[in-house]
Tab-separated table of C-alpha atoms and ligand atoms in Angstrom:
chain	number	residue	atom	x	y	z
A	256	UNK	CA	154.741	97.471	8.396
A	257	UNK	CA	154.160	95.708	11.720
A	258	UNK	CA	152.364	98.133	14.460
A	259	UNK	CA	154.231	97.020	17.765
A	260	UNK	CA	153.578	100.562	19.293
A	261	UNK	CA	153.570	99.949	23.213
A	262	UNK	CA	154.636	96.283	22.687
A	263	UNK	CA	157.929	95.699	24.652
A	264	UNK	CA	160.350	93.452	23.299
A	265	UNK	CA	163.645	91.824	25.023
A	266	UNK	CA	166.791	90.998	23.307
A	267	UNK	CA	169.297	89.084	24.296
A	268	UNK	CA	172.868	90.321	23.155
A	269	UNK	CA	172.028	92.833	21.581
A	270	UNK	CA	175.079	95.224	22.142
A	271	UNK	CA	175.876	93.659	18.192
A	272	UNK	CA	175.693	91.788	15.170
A	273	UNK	CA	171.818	90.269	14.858
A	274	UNK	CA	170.416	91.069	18.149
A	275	UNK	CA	171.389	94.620	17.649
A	276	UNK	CA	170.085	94.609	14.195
A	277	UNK	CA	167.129	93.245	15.442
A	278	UNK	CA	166.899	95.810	18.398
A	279	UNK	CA	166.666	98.326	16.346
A	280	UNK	CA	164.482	97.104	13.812
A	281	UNK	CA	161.741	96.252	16.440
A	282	UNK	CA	161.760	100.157	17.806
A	283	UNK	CA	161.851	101.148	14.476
A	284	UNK	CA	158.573	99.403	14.216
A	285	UNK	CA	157.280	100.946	17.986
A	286	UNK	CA	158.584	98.747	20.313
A	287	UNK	CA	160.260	99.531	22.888
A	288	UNK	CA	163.451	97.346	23.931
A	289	UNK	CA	165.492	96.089	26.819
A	290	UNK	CA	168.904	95.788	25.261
A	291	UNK	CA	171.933	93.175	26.907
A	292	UNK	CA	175.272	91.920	25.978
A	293	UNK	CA	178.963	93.216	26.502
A	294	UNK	CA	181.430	95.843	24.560
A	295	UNK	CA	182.445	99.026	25.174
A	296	UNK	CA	180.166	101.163	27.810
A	297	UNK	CA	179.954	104.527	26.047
A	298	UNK	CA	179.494	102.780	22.309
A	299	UNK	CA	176.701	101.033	24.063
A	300	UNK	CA	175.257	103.798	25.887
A	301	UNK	CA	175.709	105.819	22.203
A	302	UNK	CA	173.524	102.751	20.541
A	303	UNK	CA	170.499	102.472	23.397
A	304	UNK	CA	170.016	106.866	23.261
A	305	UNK	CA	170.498	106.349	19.852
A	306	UNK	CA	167.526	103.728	19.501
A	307	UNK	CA	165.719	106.073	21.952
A	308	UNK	CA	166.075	109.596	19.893
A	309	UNK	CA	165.656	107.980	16.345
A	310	UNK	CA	162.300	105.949	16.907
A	311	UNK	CA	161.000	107.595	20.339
A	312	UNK	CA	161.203	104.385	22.436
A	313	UNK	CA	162.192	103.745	25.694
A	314	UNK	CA	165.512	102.118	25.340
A	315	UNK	CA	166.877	100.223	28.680
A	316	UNK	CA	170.570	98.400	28.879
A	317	UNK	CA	171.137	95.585	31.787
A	318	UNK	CA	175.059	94.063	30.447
A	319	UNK	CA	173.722	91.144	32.974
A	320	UNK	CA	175.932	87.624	31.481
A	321	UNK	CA	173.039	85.296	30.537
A	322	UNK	CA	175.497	81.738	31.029
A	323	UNK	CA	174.043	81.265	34.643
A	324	UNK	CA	170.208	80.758	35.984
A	325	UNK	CA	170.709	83.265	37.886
A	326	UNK	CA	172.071	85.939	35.798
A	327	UNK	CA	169.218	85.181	33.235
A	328	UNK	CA	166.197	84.816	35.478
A	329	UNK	CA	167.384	88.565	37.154
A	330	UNK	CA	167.683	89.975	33.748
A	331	UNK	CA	164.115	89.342	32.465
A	332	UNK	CA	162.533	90.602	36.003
A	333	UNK	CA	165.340	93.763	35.937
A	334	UNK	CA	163.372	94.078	32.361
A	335	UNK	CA	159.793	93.509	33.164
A	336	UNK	CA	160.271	96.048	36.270
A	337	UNK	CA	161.783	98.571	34.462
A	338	UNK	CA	159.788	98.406	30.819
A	339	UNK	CA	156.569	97.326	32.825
A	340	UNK	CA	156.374	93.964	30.883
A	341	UNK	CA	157.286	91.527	27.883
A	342	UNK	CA	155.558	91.105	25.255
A	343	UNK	CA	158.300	89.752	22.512
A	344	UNK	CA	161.500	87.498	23.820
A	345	UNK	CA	164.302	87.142	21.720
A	346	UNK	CA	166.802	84.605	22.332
A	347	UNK	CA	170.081	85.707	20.484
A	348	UNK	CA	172.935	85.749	22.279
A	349	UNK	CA	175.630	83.245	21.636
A	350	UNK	CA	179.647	82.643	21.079
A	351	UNK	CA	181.634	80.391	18.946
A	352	UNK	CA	184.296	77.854	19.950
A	353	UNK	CA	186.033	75.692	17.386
A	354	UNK	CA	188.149	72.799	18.068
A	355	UNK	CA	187.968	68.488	17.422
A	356	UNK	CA	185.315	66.943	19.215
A	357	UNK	CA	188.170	64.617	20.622
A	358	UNK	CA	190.017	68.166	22.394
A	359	UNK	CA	187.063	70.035	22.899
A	360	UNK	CA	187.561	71.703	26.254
A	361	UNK	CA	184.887	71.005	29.020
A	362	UNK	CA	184.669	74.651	29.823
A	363	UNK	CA	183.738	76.146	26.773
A	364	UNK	CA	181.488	73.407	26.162
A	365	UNK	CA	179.510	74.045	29.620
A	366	UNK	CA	179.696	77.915	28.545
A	367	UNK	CA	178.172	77.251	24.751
A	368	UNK	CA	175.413	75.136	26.250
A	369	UNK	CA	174.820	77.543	29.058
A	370	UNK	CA	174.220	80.297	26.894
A	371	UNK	CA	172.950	79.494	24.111
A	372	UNK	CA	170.591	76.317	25.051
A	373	UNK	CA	169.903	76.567	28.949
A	374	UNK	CA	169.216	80.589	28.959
A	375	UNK	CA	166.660	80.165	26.421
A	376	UNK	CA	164.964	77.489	28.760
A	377	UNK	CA	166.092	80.068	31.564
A	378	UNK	CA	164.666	83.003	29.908
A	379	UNK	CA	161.693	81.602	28.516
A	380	UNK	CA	160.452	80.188	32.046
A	381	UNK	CA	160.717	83.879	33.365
A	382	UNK	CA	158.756	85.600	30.321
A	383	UNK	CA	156.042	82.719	29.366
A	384	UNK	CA	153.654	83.744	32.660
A	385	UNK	CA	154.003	87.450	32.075
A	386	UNK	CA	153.055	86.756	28.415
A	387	UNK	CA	150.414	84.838	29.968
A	388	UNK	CA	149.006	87.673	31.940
A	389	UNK	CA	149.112	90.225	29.345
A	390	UNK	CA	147.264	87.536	26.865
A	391	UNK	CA	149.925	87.995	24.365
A	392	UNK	CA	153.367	87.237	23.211
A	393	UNK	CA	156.210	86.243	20.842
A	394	UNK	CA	159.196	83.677	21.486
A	395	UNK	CA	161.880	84.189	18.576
A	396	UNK	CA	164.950	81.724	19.117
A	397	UNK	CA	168.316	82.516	17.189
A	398	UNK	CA	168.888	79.084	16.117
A	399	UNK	CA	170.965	78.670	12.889
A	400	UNK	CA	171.748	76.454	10.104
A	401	UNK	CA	173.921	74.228	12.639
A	402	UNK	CA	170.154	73.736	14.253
A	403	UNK	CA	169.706	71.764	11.008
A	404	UNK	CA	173.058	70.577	10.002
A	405	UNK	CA	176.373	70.101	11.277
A	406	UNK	CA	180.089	71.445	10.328
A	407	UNK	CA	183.202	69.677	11.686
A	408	UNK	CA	184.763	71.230	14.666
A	409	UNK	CA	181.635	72.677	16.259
A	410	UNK	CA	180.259	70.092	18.755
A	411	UNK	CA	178.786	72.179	21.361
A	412	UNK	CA	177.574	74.891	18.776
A	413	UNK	CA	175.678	72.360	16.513
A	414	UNK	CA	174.526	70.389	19.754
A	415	UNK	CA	173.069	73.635	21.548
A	416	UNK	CA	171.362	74.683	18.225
A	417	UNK	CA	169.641	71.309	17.608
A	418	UNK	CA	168.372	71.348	21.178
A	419	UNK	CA	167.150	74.824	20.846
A	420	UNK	CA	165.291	74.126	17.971
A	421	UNK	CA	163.370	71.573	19.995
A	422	UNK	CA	162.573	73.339	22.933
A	423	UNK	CA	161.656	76.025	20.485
A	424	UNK	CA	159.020	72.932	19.131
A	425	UNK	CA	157.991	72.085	22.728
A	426	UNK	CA	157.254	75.847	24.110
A	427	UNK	CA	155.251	76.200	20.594
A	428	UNK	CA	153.396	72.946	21.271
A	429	UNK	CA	152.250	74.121	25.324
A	430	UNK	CA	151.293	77.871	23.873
A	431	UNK	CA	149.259	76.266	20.956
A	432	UNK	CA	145.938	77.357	22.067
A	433	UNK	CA	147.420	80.303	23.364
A	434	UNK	CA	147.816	83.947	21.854
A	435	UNK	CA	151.343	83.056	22.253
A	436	UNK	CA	154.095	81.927	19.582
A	437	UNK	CA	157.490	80.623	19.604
A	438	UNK	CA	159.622	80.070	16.121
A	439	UNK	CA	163.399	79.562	15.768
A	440	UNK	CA	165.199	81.798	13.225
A	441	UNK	CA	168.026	79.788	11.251
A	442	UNK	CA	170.747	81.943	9.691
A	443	UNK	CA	173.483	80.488	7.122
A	444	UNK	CA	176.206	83.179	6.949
A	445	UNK	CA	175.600	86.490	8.446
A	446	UNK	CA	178.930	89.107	8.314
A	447	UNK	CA	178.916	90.156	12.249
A	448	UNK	CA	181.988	90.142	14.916
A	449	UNK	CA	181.145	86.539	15.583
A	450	UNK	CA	181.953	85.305	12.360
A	451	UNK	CA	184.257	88.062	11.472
A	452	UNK	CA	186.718	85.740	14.192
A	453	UNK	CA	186.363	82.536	11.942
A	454	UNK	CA	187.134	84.598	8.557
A	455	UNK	CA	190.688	85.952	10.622
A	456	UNK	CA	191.637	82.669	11.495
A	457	UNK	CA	191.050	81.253	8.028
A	458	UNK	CA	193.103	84.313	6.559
A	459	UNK	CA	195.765	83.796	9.410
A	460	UNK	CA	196.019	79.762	8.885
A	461	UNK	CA	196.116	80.500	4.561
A	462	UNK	CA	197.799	83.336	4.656
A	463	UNK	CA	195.503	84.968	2.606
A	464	UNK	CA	193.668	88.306	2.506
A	465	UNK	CA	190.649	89.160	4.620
A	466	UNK	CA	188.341	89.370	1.229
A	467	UNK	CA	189.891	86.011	0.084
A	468	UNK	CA	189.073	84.527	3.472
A	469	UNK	CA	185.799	85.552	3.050
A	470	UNK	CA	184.838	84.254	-0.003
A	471	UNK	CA	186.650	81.022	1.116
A	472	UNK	CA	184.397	80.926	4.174
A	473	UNK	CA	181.478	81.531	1.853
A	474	UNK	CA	182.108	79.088	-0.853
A	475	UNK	CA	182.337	76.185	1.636
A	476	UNK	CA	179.296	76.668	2.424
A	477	UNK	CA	176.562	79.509	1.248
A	478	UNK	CA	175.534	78.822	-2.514
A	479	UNK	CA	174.738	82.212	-3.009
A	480	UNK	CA	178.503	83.047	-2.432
A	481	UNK	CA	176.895	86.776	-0.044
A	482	UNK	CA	176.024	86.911	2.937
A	483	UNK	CA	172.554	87.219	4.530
A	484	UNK	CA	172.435	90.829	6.273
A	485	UNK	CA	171.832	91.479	9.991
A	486	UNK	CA	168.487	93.453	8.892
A	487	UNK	CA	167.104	90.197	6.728
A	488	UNK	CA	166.967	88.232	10.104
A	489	UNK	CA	165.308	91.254	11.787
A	490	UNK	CA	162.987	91.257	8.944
A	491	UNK	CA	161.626	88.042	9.594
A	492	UNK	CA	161.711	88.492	13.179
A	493	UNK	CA	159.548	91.736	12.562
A	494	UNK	CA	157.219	89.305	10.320
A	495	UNK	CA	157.118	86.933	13.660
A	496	UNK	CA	155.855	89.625	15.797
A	497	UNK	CA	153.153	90.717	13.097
A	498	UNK	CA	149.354	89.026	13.466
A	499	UNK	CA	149.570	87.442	10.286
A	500	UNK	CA	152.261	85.435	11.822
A	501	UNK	CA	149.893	83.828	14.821
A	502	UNK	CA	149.893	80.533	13.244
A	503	UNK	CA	153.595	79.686	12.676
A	504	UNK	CA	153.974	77.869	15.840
A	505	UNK	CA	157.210	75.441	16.263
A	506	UNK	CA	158.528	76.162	13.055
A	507	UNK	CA	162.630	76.850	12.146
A	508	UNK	CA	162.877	79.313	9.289
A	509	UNK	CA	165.881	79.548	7.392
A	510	UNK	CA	167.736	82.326	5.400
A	511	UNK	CA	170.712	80.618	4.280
A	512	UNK	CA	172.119	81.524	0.724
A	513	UNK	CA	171.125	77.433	-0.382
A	514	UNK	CA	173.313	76.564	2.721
A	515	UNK	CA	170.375	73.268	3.837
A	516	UNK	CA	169.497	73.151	-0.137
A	517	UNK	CA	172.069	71.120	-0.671
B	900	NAD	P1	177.884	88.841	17.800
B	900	NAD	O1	179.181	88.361	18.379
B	900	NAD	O2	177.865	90.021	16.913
B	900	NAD	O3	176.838	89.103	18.982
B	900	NAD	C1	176.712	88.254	20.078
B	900	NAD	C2	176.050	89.026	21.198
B	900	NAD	O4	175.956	88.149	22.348
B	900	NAD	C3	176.848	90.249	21.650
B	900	NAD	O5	175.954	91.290	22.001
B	900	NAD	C4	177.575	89.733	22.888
B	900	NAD	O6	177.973	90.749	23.792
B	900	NAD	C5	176.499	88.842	23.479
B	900	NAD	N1	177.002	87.881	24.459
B	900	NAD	C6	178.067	87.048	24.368
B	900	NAD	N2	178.221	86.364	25.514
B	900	NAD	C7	177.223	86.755	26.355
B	900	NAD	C8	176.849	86.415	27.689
B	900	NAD	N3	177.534	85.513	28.400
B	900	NAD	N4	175.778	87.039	28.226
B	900	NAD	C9	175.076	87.968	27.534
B	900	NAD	N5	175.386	88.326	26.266
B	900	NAD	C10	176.447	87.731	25.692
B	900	NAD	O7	177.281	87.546	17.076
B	900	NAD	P2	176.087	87.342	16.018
B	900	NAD	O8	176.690	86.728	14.819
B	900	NAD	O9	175.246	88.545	15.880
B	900	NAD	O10	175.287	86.176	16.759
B	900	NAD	C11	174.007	86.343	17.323
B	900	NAD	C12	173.282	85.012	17.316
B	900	NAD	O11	173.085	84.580	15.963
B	900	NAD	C13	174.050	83.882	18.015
B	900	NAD	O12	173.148	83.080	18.748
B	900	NAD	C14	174.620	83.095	16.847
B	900	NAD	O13	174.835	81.752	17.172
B	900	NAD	C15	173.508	83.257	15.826
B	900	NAD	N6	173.927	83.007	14.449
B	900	NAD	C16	174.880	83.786	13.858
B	900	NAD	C17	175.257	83.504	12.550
B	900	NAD	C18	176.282	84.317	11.838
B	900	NAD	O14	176.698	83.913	10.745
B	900	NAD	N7	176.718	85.447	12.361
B	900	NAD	C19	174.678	82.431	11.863
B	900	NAD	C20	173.712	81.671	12.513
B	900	NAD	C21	173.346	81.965	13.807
């Protein structure tokens, strides 16, 4: 068990999949959380009391859309005025767009990037002198696999994962002597919406069943032929926070199945 009683930890989209896997598992563990992302207002309201009634944290929402400096830089002040600080920053939120390198549309490049490697930056910039003034903190970046390798189809994906994985390098290398860390977090396959929308399309383009599709997706890719659970990244984010973790600085961990094994 990690103690984070009275820590407070932010999560970017978290109204799902990882982040709200990891959410939960940091209030399990004492924390309390700032919550973000988009869905359904009452199934998100239902998921923050939740979080609140099971582990008796303070649970606050702000949907806030983290692609602009703006909208990012609000977000972690809206959280450090309402939980009265930030001690742990997770970077998770993120999208998927597939398509040739050759046709890849402009837009949804400038969104991937946006989100997923800018609001880091964004984010991080924000939190790093309030972790400074509390004399502790922990960065956790949701890289992935595509930080490490690359898959056709997924230029802006792989490209904002490789640079996150070195600003996650650079932040660690400025906090070194500093009771501050920052680590990127490198899933293979984890079964959440976001993924859920690349095993439709194979079972739509194959015409095959939804199981099919996902062992198809699987054995492209994850050796193991499962996939990693929501709860094993939150583990090792929950190992992150812990002191025994203070000296993995700049490091990329992966839980992959044997995905980068190979
Ligand atoms: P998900 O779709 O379940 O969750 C994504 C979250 O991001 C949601 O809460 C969503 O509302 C939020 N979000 C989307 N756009 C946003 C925006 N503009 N502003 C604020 N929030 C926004 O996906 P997931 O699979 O849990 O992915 C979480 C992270 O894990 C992503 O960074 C993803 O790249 C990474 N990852 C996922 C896998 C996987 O196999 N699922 C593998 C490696 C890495």
């Amino acid at each position: 068990m990690t103690d984070l009683k009275g820590r407070v930890a932010v999560v970017t989209g978290s109204t799902s999949g990882i982040g709200l896997a990891v959410a939960r598992t940091l209030a399990k563990n004492g924390a309390h959380v700032v919550i973000n992302g988009f869905g359904d207002a009452a199934a998100i309201e239902t998921e923050r009391s939740k979080i609140e009634k099971e582990f008796g944290v303070k649970a606050f929402y702000n949907g806030a859309d983290l692609s602009t400096e703006e909208g990012t830089k609000a977000f972690i002040k809206d959280a450090i005025s309402k939980a009265g600080k930030i001690d742990i920053l997770v970077n998770n939120a993120g999208i998927q767009h597939t398509s040739p390198v050759d046709q890849f549309p402009s837009d949804k490049w400038n969104l991937i990037i946006s989100l997923m490697l800018s609001a880091p930056f964004w984010a991080i910039q924000e939190a790093l002198p309030a972790m400074r003034r509390n004399g502790w903190g922990r960065i956790v970046n949701i890289a992935s696999v595509h930080g490490i390798v690359a898959s056709v189809n997924k230029a802006a994906y792989v490209a904002a994962k490789h640079g996150l994985i070195g600003l996650t390098k650079v932040v660690a290398l400025e906090t070194a002597r500093e009771p501050i860390t920052c680590n990127a977090i490198c899933p293979g396959w984890v079964h959440t919406p976001l993924v859920q929308k690349q095993i439709d399309a194979i079972a739509a383009r194959d015409g095959i069943s939804n199981d099919e599709a996902k062992n198809k997706l699987l054995s492209e890719k994850q050796p193991s032929g499962e996939f990693t659970r929501p709860e094993d990244i939150a583990s090792m984010i929950l190992f992150l926070c812990s002191e025994n973790a203070q000296q993995m600085r700049g490091s990329s961990w992966v839980q992959d199945g044997g995905w980068t094994a190979q």
